[in-house]
XYZ file of C-alpha atoms in Angstrom:
465
model
C 186.019 -24.297 152.930
C 188.743 -23.948 150.295
C 187.405 -20.815 148.563
C 189.859 -18.138 147.463
C 188.859 -15.746 150.252
C 189.803 -18.336 152.905
C 193.125 -19.313 151.304
C 194.907 -16.334 152.888
C 194.350 -17.697 156.403
C 197.384 -19.222 158.082
C 196.821 -22.841 159.046
C 198.601 -24.939 161.620
C 198.170 -26.505 165.033
C 195.953 -24.462 167.334
C 195.528 -25.155 171.046
C 192.344 -23.737 172.571
C 191.998 -23.650 176.357
C 188.439 -23.111 177.548
C 185.769 -23.944 180.152
C 188.283 -24.662 182.943
C 186.035 -25.000 186.029
C 187.457 -25.442 189.525
C 187.333 -29.040 190.738
C 185.424 -30.021 193.860
C 182.682 -27.509 192.964
C 179.508 -28.047 190.967
C 179.660 -26.596 187.459
C 178.781 -22.933 187.966
C 176.629 -21.135 185.381
C 179.417 -18.561 185.161
C 181.539 -21.111 183.278
C 178.965 -21.398 180.470
C 180.400 -18.472 178.486
C 183.990 -19.778 178.428
C 182.691 -23.238 177.484
C 180.522 -22.235 174.508
C 182.852 -19.476 173.226
C 185.867 -21.805 173.337
C 183.876 -24.541 171.614
C 182.900 -22.113 168.809
C 186.533 -20.993 168.298
C 187.733 -24.626 168.232
C 184.948 -25.611 165.768
C 185.728 -22.659 163.484
C 189.494 -23.228 163.500
C 188.935 -26.924 162.728
C 186.483 -26.186 159.882
C 189.075 -23.847 158.352
C 191.650 -26.631 158.116
C 193.619 -26.316 161.369
C 194.694 -29.186 163.605
C 192.872 -28.232 166.825
C 193.684 -29.400 170.350
C 190.847 -28.728 172.822
C 192.151 -28.389 176.373
C 190.157 -28.130 179.597
C 192.600 -26.643 182.106
C 190.976 -27.489 185.419
C 191.498 -25.360 188.514
C 192.820 -28.320 190.486
C 195.666 -26.824 192.525
C 196.254 -23.926 194.861
C 195.496 -22.707 198.354
C 191.758 -23.478 198.081
C 192.686 -27.198 198.074
C 194.644 -26.616 201.224
C 191.402 -25.317 202.745
C 189.265 -28.105 201.299
C 191.746 -30.869 202.188
C 192.198 -29.690 205.770
C 188.436 -29.099 206.063
C 187.489 -32.504 204.674
C 189.826 -34.339 207.045
C 187.882 -32.758 209.900
C 184.331 -32.313 208.555
C 184.084 -34.683 205.570
C 182.241 -37.968 205.227
C 183.046 -40.671 202.649
C 179.408 -41.807 202.835
C 178.079 -38.333 201.896
C 180.749 -38.206 199.190
C 179.243 -41.346 197.641
C 175.683 -39.987 197.863
C 176.114 -36.473 196.433
C 179.811 -35.812 195.996
C 180.044 -32.244 194.722
C 177.264 -30.965 196.950
C 179.048 -32.395 200.012
C 182.421 -30.902 198.982
C 180.701 -27.563 198.365
C 179.196 -27.624 201.892
C 182.553 -28.528 203.482
C 184.304 -25.754 201.552
C 181.742 -23.096 202.546
C 181.980 -24.108 206.221
C 185.788 -24.266 206.382
C 186.042 -20.949 204.513
C 183.792 -19.320 207.103
C 185.915 -20.773 209.930
C 189.167 -19.638 208.283
C 187.993 -16.006 208.305
C 187.748 -16.127 212.116
C 190.346 -18.724 213.128
C 194.068 -18.441 212.433
C 194.648 -22.160 213.217
C 192.292 -23.176 210.348
C 194.287 -20.966 207.938
C 197.541 -22.518 209.152
C 196.141 -26.062 208.727
C 195.114 -25.154 205.145
C 198.562 -23.763 204.306
C 200.157 -26.907 205.774
C 197.897 -29.219 203.707
C 198.759 -27.332 200.482
C 202.464 -27.478 201.341
C 202.101 -31.267 201.774
C 200.406 -31.440 198.355
C 203.276 -29.538 196.699
C 205.753 -31.912 198.375
C 203.790 -34.928 197.054
C 202.712 -36.262 200.449
C 200.959 -39.571 199.652
C 197.936 -39.173 201.937
C 197.229 -35.580 200.825
C 197.599 -36.556 197.145
C 195.191 -39.516 197.481
C 192.466 -37.284 198.895
C 193.086 -34.627 196.206
C 193.017 -37.333 193.487
C 189.618 -38.508 194.753
C 188.217 -34.942 194.560
C 189.567 -34.568 191.011
C 188.156 -37.852 189.660
C 184.704 -37.170 191.154
C 184.670 -33.688 189.577
C 185.749 -34.750 186.068
C 183.122 -37.513 186.015
C 180.429 -34.957 186.899
C 181.679 -32.386 184.367
C 181.746 -34.918 181.507
C 178.024 -35.475 182.064
C 177.308 -31.743 181.738
C 179.543 -31.421 178.644
C 177.678 -34.308 177.032
C 174.411 -32.383 177.412
C 176.041 -29.386 175.695
C 177.500 -31.575 172.920
C 181.043 -30.529 173.870
C 184.196 -32.656 174.035
C 187.865 -32.124 174.930
C 191.033 -33.817 173.699
C 192.762 -33.211 177.031
C 191.618 -32.729 180.602
C 194.643 -30.938 181.931
C 195.045 -28.842 185.074
C 197.386 -26.716 187.102
C 198.602 -29.879 188.849
C 199.845 -31.389 185.554
C 202.691 -28.917 185.257
C 204.078 -29.124 188.814
C 207.335 -30.714 187.653
C 208.015 -27.748 185.345
C 207.632 -25.072 188.021
C 211.158 -25.510 189.350
C 212.518 -25.275 185.770
C 210.624 -21.979 185.300
C 211.987 -20.545 188.569
C 215.515 -21.668 187.630
C 215.194 -19.986 184.194
C 213.941 -16.771 185.800
C 216.837 -16.877 188.268
C 219.508 -17.710 185.666
C 218.362 -14.805 183.484
C 218.389 -12.429 186.468
C 214.632 -11.909 186.331
C 213.704 -13.365 189.747
C 214.039 -10.980 192.675
C 213.326 -11.623 196.368
C 211.434 -8.993 198.352
C 211.915 -8.101 202.028
C 208.876 -10.277 202.807
C 210.621 -13.243 201.203
C 208.348 -13.489 198.143
C 209.752 -14.103 194.650
C 208.838 -11.420 192.092
C 209.533 -10.465 188.462
C 209.990 -6.750 187.676
C 207.745 -5.883 184.702
C 208.434 -2.134 184.630
C 210.169 -0.647 181.595
C 212.381 1.523 183.804
C 213.364 -1.433 186.022
C 212.158 0.402 189.124
C 209.648 -2.231 190.361
C 206.748 0.174 189.659
C 205.050 -2.852 188.073
C 205.882 -6.381 189.201
C 204.421 -9.882 189.362
C 204.687 -12.242 192.356
C 205.633 -15.784 191.251
C 206.539 -17.395 194.602
C 205.098 -17.153 198.119
C 207.409 -16.673 201.074
C 206.812 -20.319 202.133
C 208.090 -21.509 198.733
C 204.696 -22.539 197.264
C 203.684 -21.581 193.722
C 200.985 -19.158 192.526
C 198.477 -19.322 189.680
C 200.729 -17.262 187.351
C 203.741 -19.523 188.073
C 201.687 -22.580 187.140
C 200.429 -20.840 183.978
C 203.996 -20.043 182.853
C 204.961 -23.690 183.453
C 201.843 -24.909 181.605
C 202.561 -22.730 178.546
C 206.205 -23.917 178.288
C 205.136 -27.528 178.862
C 202.426 -27.334 176.167
C 204.793 -25.875 173.593
C 207.122 -28.839 174.149
C 204.273 -31.356 174.224
C 202.086 -30.161 171.334
C 204.355 -27.865 169.307
C 201.404 -25.538 168.661
C 201.501 -22.638 166.196
C 198.902 -20.632 168.127
C 197.467 -20.876 171.645
C 194.124 -19.275 172.549
C 192.898 -18.743 176.128
C 189.165 -18.085 176.650
C 188.407 -16.497 180.045
C 186.447 -13.562 181.461
C 187.790 -10.041 181.035
C 188.805 -9.702 184.709
C 191.818 -11.900 183.819
C 193.116 -9.607 181.041
C 195.846 -8.233 183.359
C 196.914 -11.777 184.258
C 197.385 -12.744 180.599
C 199.244 -9.505 179.836
C 201.702 -10.471 182.604
C 201.880 -14.096 181.454
C 202.681 -13.263 177.805
C 205.201 -10.584 178.870
C 207.090 -12.951 181.227
C 207.173 -15.649 178.519
C 208.696 -13.115 176.094
C 211.190 -11.981 178.777
C 212.238 -15.637 179.105
C 213.033 -15.624 175.373
C 209.995 -17.558 174.131
C 209.218 -15.812 170.832
C 206.168 -18.065 170.335
C 204.426 -16.062 173.094
C 203.645 -13.543 170.308
C 201.206 -16.163 169.000
C 199.400 -16.567 172.316
C 196.005 -14.858 172.419
C 193.551 -14.071 175.209
C 189.869 -13.896 174.187
C 188.128 -11.986 177.013
C 184.375 -11.932 177.623
C 181.955 -9.982 179.800
C 179.589 -11.121 182.530
C 175.996 -12.330 182.273
C 173.682 -10.458 184.622
C 170.401 -11.739 186.010
C 170.608 -15.399 184.993
C 168.234 -17.029 187.467
C 165.688 -19.845 187.490
C 162.166 -20.042 188.911
C 163.610 -21.502 192.094
C 165.681 -18.350 192.678
C 169.198 -17.149 191.941
C 171.066 -19.682 189.881
C 174.395 -21.092 190.874
C 174.717 -24.234 188.819
C 174.743 -24.718 185.047
C 172.585 -27.836 185.151
C 169.759 -25.761 186.665
C 169.975 -23.388 183.677
C 169.951 -26.268 181.159
C 166.963 -27.859 182.930
C 165.132 -24.545 182.988
C 165.766 -23.935 179.255
C 164.527 -27.448 178.406
C 161.438 -27.259 180.643
C 160.372 -23.805 179.421
C 160.866 -24.888 175.798
C 158.879 -28.101 176.400
C 156.051 -26.008 177.853
C 156.083 -23.730 174.776
C 156.017 -26.782 172.482
C 153.066 -28.298 174.355
C 151.154 -25.038 173.979
C 151.701 -25.053 170.202
C 150.940 -28.799 170.140
C 153.997 -29.604 168.042
C 155.505 -32.067 170.512
C 152.993 -34.832 169.660
C 154.773 -35.598 166.372
C 158.228 -35.865 167.962
C 159.771 -39.183 169.002
C 161.615 -37.542 171.924
C 160.111 -34.128 172.787
C 162.359 -33.654 175.849
C 165.551 -34.142 173.780
C 164.315 -31.737 171.077
C 163.373 -29.195 173.761
C 166.852 -29.566 175.276
C 168.574 -29.009 171.900
C 166.419 -25.954 171.126
C 166.886 -24.592 174.666
C 170.687 -24.882 174.377
C 170.652 -23.206 170.943
C 168.623 -20.354 172.486
C 171.250 -19.885 175.247
C 174.107 -19.916 172.701
C 172.549 -17.407 170.272
C 171.610 -15.045 173.103
C 175.219 -15.170 174.296
C 176.789 -14.692 170.855
C 174.706 -11.803 169.484
C 176.930 -8.960 170.711
C 180.667 -8.324 171.196
C 182.024 -10.948 173.611
C 183.646 -8.318 175.832
C 180.230 -6.796 176.656
C 178.250 -7.688 179.758
C 174.612 -8.473 178.995
C 171.336 -8.859 180.860
C 169.741 -12.275 180.624
C 165.997 -12.492 179.936
C 164.245 -15.871 179.612
C 161.271 -14.528 177.632
C 163.501 -12.902 175.014
C 165.818 -15.915 174.814
C 163.040 -18.394 173.979
C 160.948 -16.311 171.549
C 160.167 -18.135 168.308
C 159.620 -14.924 166.310
C 162.558 -12.812 167.496
C 166.211 -13.030 166.453
C 166.810 -16.077 168.638
C 168.204 -19.598 168.569
C 164.587 -20.819 168.541
C 164.021 -18.898 165.281
C 167.118 -20.541 163.708
C 165.891 -23.998 164.736
C 162.333 -23.286 163.585
C 163.556 -22.149 160.137
C 165.832 -25.188 159.785
C 163.018 -27.574 160.785
C 160.619 -25.934 158.256
C 163.174 -26.308 155.448
C 163.759 -29.960 156.407
C 159.987 -30.537 156.378
C 159.689 -28.976 152.904
C 162.545 -31.119 151.550
C 160.950 -34.258 153.085
C 157.498 -33.599 151.575
C 159.032 -32.867 148.163
C 161.517 -35.755 148.264
C 160.096 -37.173 144.984
C 161.221 -34.059 143.070
C 164.859 -34.340 141.971
C 166.655 -30.998 142.091
C 170.292 -31.901 141.360
C 169.809 -30.500 137.839
C 167.949 -27.211 137.649
C 167.614 -24.106 135.500
C 168.875 -20.983 137.347
C 166.782 -18.683 135.140
C 163.855 -19.562 137.447
C 165.651 -17.858 140.344
C 165.624 -14.267 139.071
C 162.867 -12.930 141.328
C 163.777 -10.565 144.186
C 163.300 -13.211 146.955
C 165.607 -15.750 145.295
C 168.251 -13.181 144.365
C 168.351 -11.686 147.885
C 168.805 -15.160 149.415
C 171.466 -16.159 146.853
C 173.426 -12.925 147.309
C 173.386 -13.434 151.061
C 174.558 -17.061 150.754
C 177.550 -15.845 148.728
C 178.740 -13.898 151.809
C 179.175 -17.046 153.933
C 182.952 -17.432 153.409
C 183.488 -13.712 153.947
C 181.668 -14.019 157.302
C 183.772 -17.049 158.289
C 186.917 -15.079 157.453
C 185.843 -12.138 159.631
C 184.868 -14.514 162.463
C 188.261 -16.230 162.277
C 190.268 -12.983 162.168
C 188.467 -11.451 165.149
C 187.501 -14.678 167.009
C 183.986 -13.266 167.460
C 180.819 -15.339 166.810
C 178.450 -12.376 166.351
C 179.190 -12.068 162.619
C 178.087 -15.646 162.013
C 175.017 -15.318 164.281
C 173.876 -12.153 162.483
C 174.509 -13.758 159.080
C 172.373 -16.799 160.005
C 169.546 -14.699 161.470
C 169.381 -12.572 158.287
C 169.491 -15.756 156.182
C 166.507 -17.116 158.140
C 164.501 -13.915 157.555
C 165.292 -14.004 153.811
C 164.464 -17.696 153.347
C 161.276 -17.344 155.425
C 160.049 -14.654 152.980
C 161.133 -16.800 150.016
C 159.364 -19.846 151.478
C 156.190 -17.814 151.936
C 156.188 -16.313 148.411
C 157.799 -19.022 146.264
C 155.650 -22.121 146.455
C 157.064 -25.445 145.298
C 153.874 -27.468 145.390
C 151.706 -26.743 142.330
C 154.553 -25.033 140.406
C 155.844 -26.248 137.023
C 158.474 -28.990 137.472
C 161.402 -26.831 136.270
C 160.380 -24.010 138.665
C 159.886 -26.452 141.566
C 163.346 -27.972 140.943
C 165.074 -24.563 140.970
C 163.285 -23.439 144.138
C 163.960 -26.713 145.927
C 167.633 -26.388 145.052
C 167.682 -22.893 146.588
C 165.936 -24.143 149.762
C 168.222 -27.184 149.977
C 171.402 -25.050 149.710
C 170.062 -22.604 152.306
C 169.230 -25.470 154.660
C 172.745 -26.871 154.221
C 174.494 -23.527 154.934
C 172.182 -22.862 157.897
C 172.975 -26.293 159.405
C 176.712 -25.823 158.770
C 176.737 -22.406 160.476
C 174.694 -23.664 163.420
C 177.109 -26.552 163.994
C 180.046 -24.124 164.033
C 178.257 -22.184 166.777
C 177.920 -25.445 168.753
C 174.218 -25.925 167.967
C 172.687 -29.278 166.944
C 170.145 -28.488 164.166
C 166.787 -30.220 164.730
C 164.885 -31.831 161.847
C 161.434 -31.417 163.392
C 159.874 -29.184 166.049
C-alpha cells in the first residue's frame, strides 16, 4: 500500500460512524446500507495506513423511549422479554404509538417518562438500560454474520453530560435564542433574520437529536483527537449534517471542516418469499437459502465441508456487490435473480472466479512459481490482465478521495472477466515448465489482488464453491 501514487494521501486518525440502529427494535433491513458502506470506508482507510476508530452510534435516547418506557410499564411483560425480547418491545411500541395518536394522556405519560430519563431517575434508567443491553446483544449476533466489528458502541445517551456545556457555549457566544413558544433555537441565516434556524431545545427543557449530535462531536474530539470524522447515513439526513457542521463552526470548532457526511439512497423492493421484509436477518437467511438451492442444483455443495456457511458468505457478497455497483447517493431497485446470478457482474461471479483460481493453484501446488520468466507473458490475455492489475493503486486512490466503493467493484469485475479469459486460453497443465511457472505466477497475483479487494469491500473470499 506504500506505492508512490498513494503517498500523497493524508494519514491520521479517522473516526467512522456507521450502522447506528435504534435500540429496542429488531435490526431493520434499511440499516444494511449504512452498515456495509461504513465498513468499506473503515476498511479502506485502515488499509491506507490510517488509525481507524469504528463507532456504532446507537439511537438510544429521545422521545421514542418516553413512549416505549411509559408503554412498557403498562403493557410490558418481563417473561415475554426473556422469550423474544426485541419482538415483544416492537409489539409494545407499535401499540403505544397507536394509542398516543388518539389519546393525549398517553403522549403526556411518554413526555414525563423521557423527562425522568433526562433527570436520571433511577427506575426509568434501569428499564432503559435493560432495553439497551438486550438490543446490543442481538445486534452483535447480526454483525457477526456480516463479519463486521466496532471499536465502540456509543449512543446519544453517552453524551448527556456534555449537552449542558453545549447550551452554555451557545448562550455565552450569543447564539442561543428563545422563541415565543419557549424553544431554544440557533439562527443559521446569513442575514441574521431567522429565515433559517435550528431548534436545539424543547420548551420543556429536553434535548433534541441535533443537540445530542453537537455534544457527541465535541465529546469525540476531546476523547479521540481525530483528524477526520465520517458519518454514513441516508441522504434524507443531509440537511441535518449541514446544520450540525455549521453550528460546530459557529462555536469556533475549526476541526468541523474535516467532518464529512457520506449520504446514500434507498433500496426499493427488498422483500423475501414470505412477503415485505422488515428485518435484516430475514434478508441474510433468504440470500443464504437461495444460494444453497443454486449450489445444490449445480451439485457443487457435496465437496464442501460446510455448504450453509459457504452459501451465507456468497449470499452476503452478492448483497454487497449489488449495493456498491452504482453511486451511493442513487436509489436502486433490488432484484433477487440479478443479485445471485453466477454469470453476471455480481458478487457470486467474484467468488466463483476466486474459487476457480484457488482450485488451480491447489492442483498445481507442485509447480514452484516464485522464479519465472516474464517473456512468457507477452500474449494479449496476459498483457491485458497485467495492465489492469497495475491500476489497482490508482483505483484505491480514487475510492479513498471520493469515499465511493463502485470504482473498486468495477475494477474487480473487469479483473474477473480478464482472468477468466486468460484461464480459458492459457493452460498450465501440459505446458512447458517455464511457461507453466509464468502463467501460475500471473494467476497467483490476480488471486491475491482479487482477495485483497474483496476484503476491503467487506467480503470473505471463499476457497471452494
